[in-house]
Coordinates of C-alpha atoms and ligand atoms in Angstrom, one line a residue:
X297 CA -91.9 110.7 209.1
X298 CA -88.2 110.6 209.3
X299 CA -86.1 112.5 206.8
X300 CA -82.7 111.8 205.3
X301 CA -81.1 114.8 206.9
X302 CA -82.2 117.5 209.3
X303 CA -80.1 120.5 210.2
X304 CA -80.5 122.7 213.3
X305 CA -78.8 125.9 214.5
X306 CA -78.5 126.9 218.1
X307 CA -76.9 130.2 219.2
X308 CA -74.6 131.1 222.1
X309 CA -75.8 133.7 224.5
X310 CA -74.8 136.9 226.1
X311 CA -76.1 137.6 229.6
X312 CA -76.5 141.3 229.9
X313 CA -77.1 141.2 233.6
X314 CA -78.4 138.7 236.2
X315 CA -75.5 136.3 237.0
X316 CA -75.9 133.3 239.2
X317 CA -79.5 134.1 239.6
X318 CA -81.0 131.3 237.4
X319 CA -80.6 128.5 239.9
X320 CA -81.9 130.7 242.6
X321 CA -85.3 131.3 241.0
X322 CA -84.2 134.8 240.1
X323 CA -84.1 137.1 237.1
X324 CA -81.8 137.7 234.1
X325 CA -81.7 139.8 231.0
X326 CA -80.0 137.9 228.2
X327 CA -79.9 137.5 224.5
X328 CA -79.0 134.9 221.9
X329 CA -76.0 136.0 219.8
X330 CA -75.5 135.6 216.0
X331 CA -72.8 132.9 216.4
X332 CA -73.7 129.4 217.3
X333 CA -73.5 125.7 216.6
X334 CA -75.1 124.0 213.5
X335 CA -75.7 120.3 213.6
X336 CA -76.9 118.0 210.7
X337 CA -78.4 114.7 211.7
X338 CA -78.1 112.2 208.8
X339 CA -80.0 108.9 208.3
X340 CA -78.3 105.6 207.7
X341 CA -78.4 102.1 208.9
X342 CA -77.0 100.5 212.0
X343 CA -76.8 101.1 215.7
X344 CA -73.6 103.2 215.7
X345 CA -73.6 107.0 215.6
X346 CA -70.6 108.7 214.1
X347 CA -70.0 112.3 215.1
X348 CA -67.8 114.7 213.2
X349 CA -66.8 118.0 214.8
X350 CA -65.5 119.8 211.7
X351 CA -64.0 122.8 213.4
X352 CA -62.1 120.7 216.0
X353 CA -61.0 118.2 213.4
X354 CA -62.3 115.5 215.9
X355 CA -64.6 112.6 215.8
X356 CA -66.5 110.2 218.0
X357 CA -68.3 106.9 217.4
X358 CA -70.6 105.2 219.9
X359 CA -73.7 103.0 220.3
X360 CA -76.9 105.0 220.0
X361 CA -78.6 102.8 222.5
X362 CA -75.8 103.0 225.1
X363 CA -73.7 106.1 224.5
X364 CA -71.4 105.6 227.6
X365 CA -69.5 108.4 229.3
X366 CA -66.9 110.7 227.6
X367 CA -65.3 114.0 228.3
X368 CA -65.2 117.4 226.6
X369 CA -67.6 118.1 223.7
X370 CA -68.2 114.4 223.3
X371 CA -70.0 114.3 226.7
X372 CA -72.7 116.7 225.5
X373 CA -73.4 114.8 222.3
X374 CA -73.6 111.4 224.0
X375 CA -75.6 112.9 226.8
X376 CA -78.1 114.5 224.4
X377 CA -78.6 111.1 222.7
X378 CA -79.1 109.3 226.0
X379 CA -81.4 111.9 227.6
X380 CA -83.6 112.2 224.5
X381 CA -84.1 108.4 224.6
X382 CA -84.9 108.6 228.3
X383 CA -87.7 111.1 227.4
X384 CA -89.1 108.6 224.9
X385 CA -87.6 110.0 221.7
X386 CA -86.2 107.6 219.2
X387 CA -83.2 109.2 217.5
X388 CA -82.3 107.1 214.5
X389 CA -79.5 109.2 212.7
X390 CA -76.2 107.4 212.2
X391 CA -74.1 110.5 211.5
X392 CA -74.0 114.0 213.1
X393 CA -72.0 116.8 211.5
X394 CA -71.2 119.7 213.8
X395 CA -70.0 123.1 212.7
X396 CA -69.5 126.0 215.0
X397 CA -68.4 129.6 215.0
X398 CA -68.6 130.0 218.7
X399 CA -65.4 129.9 220.8
X400 CA -65.3 127.0 223.3
X401 CA -64.7 128.1 226.9
X402 CA -65.2 131.8 226.1
X403 CA -68.3 132.0 228.4
X404 CA -70.9 132.2 225.6
X405 CA -72.4 128.9 226.4
X406 CA -71.0 126.8 223.5
X407 CA -71.9 123.7 225.4
X408 CA -75.6 124.6 225.7
X409 CA -75.7 125.6 222.1
X410 CA -74.2 122.3 221.1
X411 CA -76.6 120.3 223.2
X412 CA -79.7 122.3 222.0
X413 CA -78.6 121.9 218.3
X414 CA -78.0 118.2 218.7
X415 CA -81.4 117.6 220.3
X416 CA -83.3 119.6 217.7
X417 CA -81.5 118.0 214.7
X418 CA -82.0 114.5 216.1
X419 CA -85.7 115.0 216.9
X420 CA -86.4 116.6 213.5
X421 CA -84.5 113.8 211.6
X422 CA -86.6 111.2 213.4
X423 CA -89.7 113.0 212.2
X424 CA -90.8 113.8 215.8
X425 CA -92.1 117.0 217.3
X426 CA -89.8 118.8 219.7
X427 CA -91.1 119.5 223.3
X428 CA -91.9 123.0 224.5
X429 CA -88.8 125.2 225.0
X430 CA -88.9 124.9 228.8
X431 CA -89.0 121.0 228.6
X432 CA -86.2 120.9 226.0
X433 CA -84.2 123.3 228.1
X434 CA -84.5 120.9 231.1
X435 CA -83.4 117.9 228.9
X436 CA -80.3 119.9 228.0
X437 CA -79.8 120.9 231.6
X438 CA -79.8 117.3 232.6
X439 CA -77.1 116.6 230.0
X440 CA -74.9 119.2 231.6
X441 CA -75.6 117.8 235.1
X442 CA -75.4 114.1 234.4
X443 CA -72.9 114.0 231.6
X444 CA -70.6 117.0 232.2
X445 CA -70.9 117.2 236.0
X446 CA -72.1 120.8 236.3
X447 CA -75.4 121.6 238.0
X448 CA -76.2 124.6 236.0
X449 CA -79.5 126.6 235.9
X450 CA -81.5 127.2 232.7
X451 CA -80.1 130.5 231.6
X452 CA -78.0 129.3 228.7
X453 CA -80.5 126.8 227.3
X454 CA -83.6 129.0 227.5
X455 CA -81.8 132.0 226.0
X456 CA -80.5 129.8 223.1
X457 CA -84.0 128.5 222.5
X458 CA -86.1 131.6 223.0
X459 CA -83.9 134.4 221.8
X460 CA -85.0 136.8 219.0
X461 CA -83.0 139.1 216.7
X462 CA -82.8 142.7 218.0
X463 CA -84.4 141.7 221.3
X464 CA -83.4 140.8 224.9
X465 CA -85.2 138.3 227.1
X466 CA -86.2 139.2 230.6
X467 CA -86.4 135.7 232.1
X468 CA -88.0 134.9 235.4
X469 CA -86.6 131.6 236.6
X470 CA -89.3 131.1 239.2
X471 CA -92.1 130.9 236.6
X472 CA -89.9 130.2 233.5
X473 CA -91.6 133.0 231.7
X474 CA -89.6 135.1 229.3
X475 CA -90.6 138.6 228.2
X476 CA -89.1 139.8 224.9
X477 CA -88.0 143.4 225.0
X478 CA -86.5 145.5 222.1
X479 CA -82.8 146.2 222.7
X480 CA -82.1 149.8 221.5
X481 CA -78.6 150.8 222.4
X482 CA -78.8 154.3 221.0
X483 CA -75.4 154.1 219.3
X484 CA -73.6 152.4 222.3
X485 CA -72.1 149.0 221.6
X486 CA -71.9 145.9 223.6
X487 CA -68.5 144.2 223.3
X488 CA -67.0 141.0 224.6
X489 CA -63.3 140.8 225.5
X490 CA -62.0 137.2 226.0
X491 CA -59.9 136.9 229.2
X492 CA -57.8 134.2 227.6
X493 CA -58.7 132.0 230.6
X494 CA -60.8 129.1 229.2
X495 CA -63.5 127.8 231.6
X496 CA -65.9 125.0 232.1
X497 CA -68.7 125.0 234.7
X498 CA -67.7 121.6 236.0
X499 CA -64.0 122.5 236.6
X500 CA -64.7 125.9 238.3
X501 CA -66.2 126.7 241.7
X502 CA -69.7 126.6 240.1
X503 CA -71.2 123.6 242.0
X504 CA -69.7 124.9 245.2
X505 CA -71.5 128.3 244.7
X506 CA -74.7 126.6 244.0
X507 CA -74.4 124.5 247.1
X508 CA -73.7 127.6 249.2
X509 CA -76.8 129.3 247.8
X510 CA -78.9 126.3 248.7
X511 CA -77.5 126.3 252.2
X512 CA -78.1 130.0 252.6
X513 CA -81.7 129.6 251.6
X514 CA -82.1 126.6 253.9
X515 CA -80.8 128.6 256.9
X516 CA -83.0 131.6 256.1
X517 CA -86.0 129.2 255.9
X518 CA -87.0 130.3 252.4
X519 CA -87.7 128.1 249.4
X520 CA -85.0 129.9 247.3
X521 CA -83.0 133.1 247.5
X522 CA -85.7 134.7 245.4
X523 CA -87.7 135.0 248.6
X524 CA -84.8 136.2 250.8
X525 CA -84.3 139.9 251.8
X526 CA -81.3 141.9 252.8
X527 CA -82.8 142.1 256.3
X528 CA -82.5 138.2 256.6
X529 CA -78.8 138.1 256.0
X530 CA -77.8 138.5 259.7
X531 CA -79.0 134.9 260.1
X532 CA -76.0 133.7 258.0
X533 CA -72.3 133.3 258.6
X534 CA -70.1 135.8 256.6
X535 CA -69.4 133.8 253.4
X536 CA -73.0 132.6 253.0
X537 CA -74.3 136.1 253.7
X538 CA -72.2 137.5 250.9
X539 CA -73.2 134.8 248.4
X540 CA -76.9 135.5 249.2
X541 CA -76.4 139.3 249.1
X542 CA -75.0 139.0 245.6
X543 CA -78.1 137.1 244.4
X544 CA -80.6 139.4 246.2
X545 CA -79.0 142.6 244.9
X546 CA -78.4 141.2 241.4
X547 CA -82.1 140.5 241.0
X548 CA -82.7 144.2 241.9
X549 CA -80.1 145.2 239.3
X550 CA -81.9 143.2 236.6
X551 CA -85.1 145.1 237.2
X552 CA -83.2 148.4 237.3
X553 CA -81.4 147.5 234.0
X554 CA -84.8 146.7 232.4
X555 CA -86.0 150.2 233.4
X556 CA -82.8 151.8 232.2
X557 CA -83.2 150.2 228.8
X558 CA -86.8 151.2 228.6
X559 CA -85.8 154.8 229.5
X560 CA -83.0 154.7 226.9
X561 CA -80.6 155.6 229.8
X562 CA -77.4 153.7 228.7
X563 CA -75.2 155.4 231.2
X564 CA -77.4 154.1 234.0
X565 CA -77.2 150.6 232.4
X566 CA -73.4 150.9 232.4
X567 CA -73.4 151.8 236.1
X568 CA -75.4 148.6 236.8
X569 CA -73.0 146.5 234.9
X570 CA -70.2 147.9 237.1
X571 CA -72.1 147.2 240.2
X572 CA -72.9 143.7 239.1
X573 CA -69.2 143.1 238.5
X574 CA -68.2 144.4 242.0
X575 CA -70.8 142.1 243.5
X576 CA -69.6 139.1 241.6
X577 CA -66.0 139.9 242.5
X578 CA -66.4 140.8 246.2
X579 CA -69.5 138.9 247.4
X580 CA -69.8 135.9 245.0
X581 CA -66.0 135.7 244.5
X582 CA -66.0 134.3 241.0
X583 CA -63.5 136.8 239.5
X584 CA -59.8 136.1 238.7
X585 CA -56.8 138.2 237.9
X586 CA -57.3 137.6 234.1
X587 CA -60.9 138.8 234.4
X588 CA -59.9 141.9 236.4
X589 CA -57.2 142.8 233.8
X590 CA -59.8 142.6 231.0
X591 CA -62.3 144.8 233.0
X592 CA -59.5 147.4 233.7
X593 CA -58.6 147.4 230.0
X594 CA -62.2 148.0 228.9
X595 CA -62.8 150.7 231.5
X596 CA -59.5 152.4 230.4
X597 CA -60.9 152.4 226.8
X598 CA -63.9 154.3 228.0
X599 CA -66.5 151.6 228.8
X600 CA -69.4 153.0 230.9
X601 CA -69.7 149.5 232.4
X602 CA -67.9 146.2 232.3
X603 CA -68.5 143.0 234.1
X604 CA -67.5 139.3 234.0
X605 CA -70.1 137.3 232.2
X606 CA -71.4 133.8 232.8
X607 CA -70.2 131.5 235.5
X608 CA -67.0 133.4 236.1
X609 CA -63.4 132.0 236.7
X610 CA -62.4 133.2 233.2
X611 CA -64.4 133.3 230.0
X612 CA -65.2 136.8 228.6
X613 CA -65.9 140.3 230.0
X614 CA -68.9 142.2 228.7
X615 CA -68.7 146.0 228.3
X616 CA -70.9 148.8 227.2
X617 CA -68.9 151.2 225.0
X618 CA -70.3 154.7 224.3
X619 CA -70.3 156.2 220.8
X620 CA -66.9 157.5 219.7
X621 CA -64.8 155.1 221.9
X622 CA -62.7 152.3 220.5
X623 CA -62.8 148.9 222.2
X624 CA -59.4 147.2 223.0
X625 CA -57.9 144.8 220.4
X626 CA -59.4 141.4 220.6
X627 CA -62.9 142.6 221.6
X628 CA -65.9 141.8 219.4
X629 CA -69.2 143.5 219.1
X630 CA -72.2 141.4 220.1
X631 CA -75.8 141.8 219.1
X632 CA -79.0 139.7 219.5
X633 CA -79.6 137.2 216.7
X634 CA -82.3 134.6 216.2
X635 CA -82.9 131.8 218.6
X636 CA -82.5 128.1 217.9
X637 CA -84.3 126.9 214.7
X638 CA -84.3 124.3 212.0
X639 CA -82.6 125.1 208.7
X640 CA -84.4 124.0 205.6
Ligands
GLA877 C1 -73.2 129.4 233.6 C2 -74.4 128.4 233.8 C3 -75.7 129.2 233.9 C4 -75.7 130.4 234.9 C5 -74.4 131.2 234.7 C6 -74.2 132.2 235.8 O1 -73.3 130.0 232.4 O2 -74.4 127.5 232.8 O3 -76.8 128.3 234.2 O4 -75.8 129.9 236.2 O5 -73.2 130.4 234.7 O6 -75.2 133.2 235.7

């Protein structure tokens, strides 16, 4: 039965390690943060949906049946409404109220959080049952691909949906299975330093990287880069070989990071973050001057590891700070909070 108002919260995410592995059937170690997007879906009468983005001081109004294209944050809301209907859901809300404490373009997946929260609120308001997390993640992924023009993987959506306070998820994108592991940092802190360079997947070299990975897998005659080995790289021209090498070695670093966490060896974890960054910079080539400056600042402040986080080309840098060090001004401590849920 539909209700007058349903409210859902979906968090942003921090990817500890495992970058550009999701769309290559690879591995990642990620958690949902405490900050996120809260959406209330309110019942009313009529075919129009009015959307109020309180923190942006912005609005949108469109036909629920045929949302039509838009840009920026509006594309995600309209896309969510359209894709839900394509899956047989019947959203009937006439107003959506959006509140967020997640910075846009900072690399914490504000767009995935927005999409997940809109879907959950609309489904609950309509009195319908949400699909399984993997199915909902795919719906949100289609919103990003068809409505915002970025062919992302499932990292952001799955982490937002499956995250748990105080835990990190080891996600295997081949099987879409996620293991929940306790995150004990033994007094170290994870911090994020914004680079000041706002990013969107669609406007970066994201789709090009994805295409290069596809091409590399095709030339190595494997289903995806998950099945490729370092020994196969000689089959590829230089650029494709470096892209593939990043993905292959990054999957290895995710497993090594999982072991380091299990052993409580935070220094080893830091070393893996540094190596992940070097690989993203030199082999995957998704760093920028602003990212390098932020990494250097964090290392100078004593970080045992620092790396660009998310798609690259800006956003935020993630660093592991040992006890007794002081992170640079502008950095914020991040820790795992609960995954997406309805708010009574
Ligand atoms: C962006 C995408 C994710 C993932 C990361 C890189 O955040 O949305 O799907 O590919 O980049 O790891």
